[in-house]
Amino acid sequence: MKNKCRLLLIGFFLFASFVSILAVTPEEDTYPTPERLFYIARSLNRNLVCYDANLKDGKLDLEEPIEVYWLNRTDRPGYTNGLNFIQRKLVYGYKVKQKGNDTCQVTLSAYPRDITIRKAGDAYQAFVDINGSPARLVSLFVQLKPNSSVSVDYVELQGYSVSTGKRVTERIRQ
């Protein structure tokens, strides 16, 4: 009886440990907002560049459809700050390519693939082709080359297939 109780107790702790491992996701401390379209994570540190839908009276502001900012996840978790001029113009900013009825198409300064922002359900979402198929964009991960803070090894797009709803990724090397 003692051994059965001990085995049950060990089994319970192993199961609880397994469940807690499953519960931890890479997006766990991204402090999501209802307007979050996607974010960029980098191998340099844990801070994120967040892209939120910029709304006016509940509709997408077609002149400035995205609010871009830094999200601190290290020394001041949850705090945000804006981009500086160089970051906005050369790296993390965006340009509006087309505007439509409550939808727009943008490109990021350092990433030329078209991203469409439109309402899907109750929220605005970003859509891009991942592996040649339409997908809802969740994040981009930028892997920098070893011993460099500016040279990119690859960019990995992460999202969900529009047709299947399954998670999709695409790694792009220069």
mmCIF file of C-alpha atoms in Angstrom:
data_model
loop_
_atom_site.group_PDB
_atom_site.id
_atom_site.type_symbol
_atom_site.label_atom_id
_atom_site.label_comp_id
_atom_site.label_asym_id
_atom_site.label_seq_id
_atom_site.Cartn_x
_atom_site.Cartn_y
_atom_site.Cartn_z
ATOM 1 C CA MET A 1 0.000 0.000 0.000
ATOM 2 C CA LYS A 2 2.870 2.351 0.872
ATOM 3 C CA ASN A 3 4.511 1.745 -2.537
ATOM 4 C CA LYS A 4 1.219 2.374 -4.398
ATOM 5 C CA CYS A 5 0.772 5.702 -2.607
ATOM 6 C CA ARG A 6 4.370 6.638 -3.341
ATOM 7 C CA LEU A 7 3.964 5.712 -7.035
ATOM 8 C CA LEU A 8 0.713 7.681 -7.257
ATOM 9 C CA LEU A 9 2.367 10.679 -5.650
ATOM 10 C CA ILE A 10 5.374 10.465 -8.012
ATOM 11 C CA GLY A 11 3.019 10.058 -10.974
ATOM 12 C CA PHE A 12 1.037 13.099 -9.902
ATOM 13 C CA PHE A 13 4.166 15.270 -9.623
ATOM 14 C CA LEU A 14 5.455 14.067 -13.004
ATOM 15 C CA PHE A 15 2.068 14.801 -14.599
ATOM 16 C CA ALA A 16 1.903 18.248 -12.955
ATOM 17 C CA SER A 17 5.433 19.015 -14.157
ATOM 18 C CA PHE A 18 4.540 17.934 -17.701
ATOM 19 C CA VAL A 19 1.375 20.079 -17.713
ATOM 20 C CA SER A 20 3.299 23.118 -16.438
ATOM 21 C CA ILE A 21 5.884 22.671 -19.218
ATOM 22 C CA LEU A 22 3.088 22.561 -21.801
ATOM 23 C CA ALA A 23 1.513 25.700 -20.343
ATOM 24 C CA VAL A 24 4.651 27.789 -20.976
ATOM 25 C CA THR A 25 4.619 29.271 -24.463
ATOM 26 C CA PRO A 26 7.098 31.558 -26.185
ATOM 27 C CA GLU A 27 4.363 34.229 -26.294
ATOM 28 C CA GLU A 28 3.718 33.982 -22.553
ATOM 29 C CA ASP A 29 5.052 37.389 -21.512
ATOM 30 C CA THR A 30 4.381 39.445 -24.623
ATOM 31 C CA TYR A 31 1.755 41.520 -22.780
ATOM 32 C CA PRO A 32 -0.718 41.307 -25.676
ATOM 33 C CA THR A 33 -3.216 44.082 -26.316
ATOM 34 C CA PRO A 34 -6.597 43.747 -28.050
ATOM 35 C CA GLU A 35 -5.141 45.774 -30.939
ATOM 36 C CA ARG A 36 -1.949 43.670 -31.331
ATOM 37 C CA LEU A 37 -1.372 42.749 -34.975
ATOM 38 C CA PHE A 38 2.051 41.107 -34.590
ATOM 39 C CA TYR A 39 5.435 41.598 -32.999
ATOM 40 C CA ILE A 40 9.110 41.216 -33.838
ATOM 41 C CA ALA A 41 11.390 39.279 -31.488
ATOM 42 C CA ARG A 42 15.156 39.278 -31.919
ATOM 43 C CA SER A 43 17.936 36.974 -30.812
ATOM 44 C CA LEU A 44 19.796 39.993 -29.388
ATOM 45 C CA ASN A 45 17.572 40.277 -26.289
ATOM 46 C CA ARG A 46 14.050 39.520 -25.064
ATOM 47 C CA ASN A 47 12.525 42.944 -25.845
ATOM 48 C CA LEU A 48 9.891 43.103 -28.582
ATOM 49 C CA VAL A 49 8.879 45.554 -31.263
ATOM 50 C CA CYS A 50 5.074 45.548 -31.210
ATOM 51 C CA TYR A 51 2.721 46.485 -34.025
ATOM 52 C CA ASP A 52 -0.797 47.392 -32.877
ATOM 53 C CA ALA A 53 -3.743 48.512 -35.007
ATOM 54 C CA ASN A 54 -4.220 52.271 -34.649
ATOM 55 C CA LEU A 55 -7.964 52.874 -34.380
ATOM 56 C CA LYS A 56 -10.078 56.016 -34.673
ATOM 57 C CA ASP A 57 -13.678 55.642 -33.528
ATOM 58 C CA GLY A 58 -13.332 51.850 -33.719
ATOM 59 C CA LYS A 59 -12.075 51.844 -37.321
ATOM 60 C CA LEU A 60 -8.579 51.513 -38.720
ATOM 61 C CA ASP A 61 -6.843 54.875 -39.156
ATOM 62 C CA LEU A 62 -5.879 54.545 -42.824
ATOM 63 C CA GLU A 63 -3.355 57.407 -42.646
ATOM 64 C CA GLU A 64 -1.424 55.836 -39.738
ATOM 65 C CA PRO A 65 -2.806 52.291 -39.400
ATOM 66 C CA ILE A 66 -0.126 50.937 -37.058
ATOM 67 C CA GLU A 67 1.257 52.042 -33.716
ATOM 68 C CA VAL A 68 4.822 50.706 -33.373
ATOM 69 C CA TYR A 69 6.671 50.620 -30.048
ATOM 70 C CA TRP A 70 9.215 48.735 -27.945
ATOM 71 C CA LEU A 71 7.950 46.404 -25.230
ATOM 72 C CA ASN A 72 10.440 45.824 -22.436
ATOM 73 C CA ARG A 73 10.587 42.237 -21.138
ATOM 74 C CA THR A 74 13.875 42.413 -19.228
ATOM 75 C CA ASP A 75 14.719 45.205 -16.749
ATOM 76 C CA ARG A 76 11.254 46.887 -16.743
ATOM 77 C CA PRO A 77 8.787 44.186 -17.882
ATOM 78 C CA GLY A 78 5.630 45.562 -19.470
ATOM 79 C CA TYR A 79 6.938 49.110 -19.986
ATOM 80 C CA THR A 80 6.844 50.549 -23.497
ATOM 81 C CA ASN A 81 8.678 53.267 -25.403
ATOM 82 C CA GLY A 82 8.504 54.609 -28.933
ATOM 83 C CA LEU A 83 10.993 54.110 -31.710
ATOM 84 C CA ASN A 84 13.710 56.643 -32.404
ATOM 85 C CA PHE A 85 13.993 58.296 -35.815
ATOM 86 C CA ILE A 86 16.536 55.813 -37.245
ATOM 87 C CA GLN A 87 14.602 52.771 -35.984
ATOM 88 C CA ARG A 88 11.380 54.142 -37.486
ATOM 89 C CA LYS A 89 12.859 55.093 -40.856
ATOM 90 C CA LEU A 90 15.341 52.280 -41.505
ATOM 91 C CA VAL A 91 14.358 49.196 -39.536
ATOM 92 C CA TYR A 92 11.005 48.905 -37.732
ATOM 93 C CA GLY A 93 8.856 51.522 -39.432
ATOM 94 C CA TYR A 94 6.368 50.886 -42.212
ATOM 95 C CA LYS A 95 4.934 52.425 -45.360
ATOM 96 C CA VAL A 96 1.301 52.334 -46.445
ATOM 97 C CA LYS A 97 1.102 50.981 -49.998
ATOM 98 C CA GLN A 98 -2.661 50.843 -50.502
ATOM 99 C CA LYS A 99 -5.729 51.984 -48.633
ATOM 100 C CA GLY A 100 -9.232 50.620 -49.003
ATOM 101 C CA ASN A 101 -12.488 50.432 -47.138
ATOM 102 C CA ASP A 102 -11.271 49.832 -43.542
ATOM 103 C CA THR A 103 -8.270 47.854 -44.818
ATOM 104 C CA CYS A 104 -4.745 48.690 -45.931
ATOM 105 C CA GLN A 105 -1.579 47.131 -47.250
ATOM 106 C CA VAL A 106 1.793 47.999 -45.712
ATOM 107 C CA THR A 107 5.436 46.992 -45.964
ATOM 108 C CA LEU A 108 7.957 47.158 -43.155
ATOM 109 C CA SER A 109 11.036 49.336 -43.688
ATOM 110 C CA ALA A 110 13.449 46.410 -43.488
ATOM 111 C CA TYR A 111 11.107 43.701 -44.811
ATOM 112 C CA PRO A 112 9.521 44.279 -48.237
ATOM 113 C CA ARG A 113 6.777 41.587 -48.185
ATOM 114 C CA ASP A 114 3.220 42.991 -48.359
ATOM 115 C CA ILE A 115 1.207 42.802 -45.146
ATOM 116 C CA THR A 116 -2.558 43.351 -45.303
ATOM 117 C CA ILE A 117 -4.375 44.711 -42.276
ATOM 118 C CA ARG A 118 -8.110 44.097 -42.120
ATOM 119 C CA LYS A 119 -10.854 43.281 -39.682
ATOM 120 C CA ALA A 120 -11.409 39.562 -39.098
ATOM 121 C CA GLY A 121 -14.140 38.815 -36.605
ATOM 122 C CA ASP A 122 -14.009 41.364 -33.788
ATOM 123 C CA ALA A 123 -10.396 42.453 -34.226
ATOM 124 C CA TYR A 124 -7.997 43.769 -36.817
ATOM 125 C CA GLN A 125 -5.380 41.274 -37.905
ATOM 126 C CA ALA A 126 -2.325 41.211 -40.169
ATOM 127 C CA PHE A 127 -2.175 38.808 -43.109
ATOM 128 C CA VAL A 128 0.823 37.787 -45.192
ATOM 129 C CA ASP A 129 1.814 34.851 -47.379
ATOM 130 C CA ILE A 130 3.778 32.265 -45.411
ATOM 131 C CA ASN A 131 5.210 29.444 -47.526
ATOM 132 C CA GLY A 132 3.200 30.789 -50.472
ATOM 133 C CA SER A 133 -0.203 30.572 -48.732
ATOM 134 C CA PRO A 134 -2.286 33.219 -46.963
ATOM 135 C CA ALA A 135 -1.747 33.286 -43.206
ATOM 136 C CA ARG A 136 -2.532 35.444 -40.198
ATOM 137 C CA LEU A 137 0.797 36.879 -39.069
ATOM 138 C CA VAL A 138 1.582 36.546 -35.354
ATOM 139 C CA SER A 139 5.289 37.293 -35.161
ATOM 140 C CA LEU A 140 8.621 37.601 -36.878
ATOM 141 C CA PHE A 141 11.776 36.307 -35.254
ATOM 142 C CA VAL A 142 15.069 37.858 -36.336
ATOM 143 C CA GLN A 143 18.148 35.685 -35.768
ATOM 144 C CA LEU A 144 21.247 37.836 -35.861
ATOM 145 C CA LYS A 145 24.591 36.463 -36.999
ATOM 146 C CA PRO A 146 26.975 35.475 -34.201
ATOM 147 C CA ASN A 147 28.940 38.405 -32.742
ATOM 148 C CA SER A 148 26.797 40.945 -34.615
ATOM 149 C CA SER A 149 23.984 43.233 -33.570
ATOM 150 C CA VAL A 150 23.081 44.277 -37.137
ATOM 151 C CA SER A 151 23.768 41.395 -39.569
ATOM 152 C CA VAL A 152 20.761 39.114 -40.005
ATOM 153 C CA ASP A 153 21.192 35.353 -40.380
ATOM 154 C CA TYR A 154 17.482 34.693 -41.009
ATOM 155 C CA VAL A 155 13.964 35.948 -40.385
ATOM 156 C CA GLU A 156 11.272 33.476 -39.403
ATOM 157 C CA LEU A 157 7.632 34.335 -40.045
ATOM 158 C CA GLN A 158 5.145 32.709 -37.679
ATOM 159 C CA GLY A 159 1.387 32.628 -38.012
ATOM 160 C CA TYR A 160 -1.709 30.568 -38.714
ATOM 161 C CA SER A 161 -2.869 29.297 -42.102
ATOM 162 C CA VAL A 162 -6.060 31.008 -43.270
ATOM 163 C CA SER A 163 -7.341 27.783 -44.857
ATOM 164 C CA THR A 164 -6.483 25.226 -42.147
ATOM 165 C CA GLY A 165 -5.999 27.282 -38.977
ATOM 166 C CA LYS A 166 -2.779 25.358 -38.295
ATOM 167 C CA ARG A 167 0.410 27.069 -37.155
ATOM 168 C CA VAL A 168 2.798 27.812 -40.041
ATOM 169 C CA THR A 169 6.365 29.117 -40.186
ATOM 170 C CA GLU A 170 8.737 30.148 -42.922
ATOM 171 C CA ARG A 171 12.443 30.809 -42.471
ATOM 172 C CA ILE A 172 13.919 33.335 -44.881
ATOM 173 C CA ARG A 173 17.658 33.666 -45.367
ATOM 174 C CA GLN A 174 19.313 36.476 -47.263
#
